[in-house]
XYZ file of C-alpha atoms in Angstrom:
100
model
C 0.001 -0.016 -0.018
C 1.283 3.457 -0.935
C -0.056 6.277 1.189
C 0.739 9.954 0.944
C -0.376 13.164 2.709
C 0.291 16.716 1.644
C -0.922 20.236 1.931
C -1.712 21.696 -1.474
C -1.997 25.471 -1.589
C -4.248 25.613 -4.660
C -7.992 26.174 -5.163
C -10.420 23.207 -5.365
C -11.083 24.078 -8.964
C -7.360 24.049 -9.825
C -7.000 20.598 -8.242
C -10.107 19.212 -9.993
C -8.892 20.481 -13.359
C -5.447 19.019 -12.687
C -6.819 15.553 -11.828
C -9.016 15.584 -14.905
C -6.232 16.610 -17.268
C -4.676 13.465 -18.750
C -1.754 15.390 -20.174
C -0.697 16.505 -16.680
C -1.070 13.184 -14.789
C 2.706 12.861 -14.364
C 2.760 16.115 -12.370
C 1.160 14.417 -9.414
C 1.576 10.642 -10.152
C 5.223 9.766 -10.695
C 4.323 6.057 -11.139
C 2.134 6.813 -14.145
C 3.537 5.973 -17.525
C 0.809 7.970 -19.134
C -3.004 8.333 -19.325
C -5.137 8.637 -22.412
C -8.737 9.761 -22.733
C -10.555 6.769 -24.279
C -14.001 8.433 -24.396
C -14.758 12.047 -23.469
C -18.467 12.639 -22.842
C -18.092 16.367 -22.038
C -15.382 18.714 -20.824
C -15.239 21.458 -18.218
C -15.796 20.947 -14.448
C -17.919 24.128 -14.525
C -20.237 22.755 -17.292
C -23.938 23.102 -16.265
C -26.811 21.492 -17.993
C -24.664 19.563 -20.479
C -25.832 16.616 -22.471
C -24.446 14.298 -19.677
C -25.389 16.470 -16.679
C -23.238 18.925 -14.858
C -19.419 18.760 -14.977
C -16.751 16.837 -16.920
C -17.062 13.105 -17.631
C -14.710 10.706 -19.434
C -13.302 7.209 -19.501
C -9.510 7.082 -19.264
C -6.801 4.361 -19.662
C -3.791 4.666 -17.391
C -0.520 2.628 -17.415
C 1.242 2.470 -14.107
C 4.550 0.972 -12.971
C 4.483 0.767 -9.153
C 7.762 0.174 -7.303
C 8.557 -3.415 -6.439
C 6.187 -4.732 -9.107
C 7.643 -6.409 -12.156
C 4.922 -5.522 -14.563
C 3.003 -2.556 -15.861
C -0.579 -2.306 -14.572
C -3.372 -0.999 -16.715
C -6.360 0.786 -15.244
C -9.519 1.867 -17.136
C -11.418 4.390 -15.053
C -14.586 6.456 -15.337
C -13.830 10.005 -14.188
C -16.352 12.652 -13.292
C -15.893 16.073 -11.674
C -18.349 18.845 -11.122
C -18.899 21.954 -9.027
C -20.666 21.222 -5.708
C -24.167 22.532 -5.334
C -25.499 23.943 -2.011
C -27.671 20.841 -1.648
C -24.559 18.665 -1.754
C -23.467 20.056 1.607
C -26.111 18.044 3.391
C -24.601 14.923 1.976
C -21.039 15.910 2.867
C -22.010 17.157 6.381
C -25.170 15.354 7.484
C -27.077 16.807 10.416
C -27.724 14.268 13.141
C -30.632 16.234 14.561
C -28.594 17.802 17.269
C -26.800 20.299 14.982
C -23.540 18.254 15.371
């Protein structure tokens, strides 16, 4: 298991756009050998009312060479990012009835 912790002094939008940008994956993932967009449904984390809903959605293929592993591992991942709505806050921070 590889775990990491860091403090990133960037805006949430900057981080979302960085994570969604396949051309910049090596900036934050040194084990990645590259990521390609296999199918882009729509672009722009700020997209509202798009054909596929709000936000950016795509399927990507990533090749990774973790340390101490003798082979390249391939991942196919569905990625989605969108701006949070005010109603999302009740999901992120549920109220237990006691305002805690």
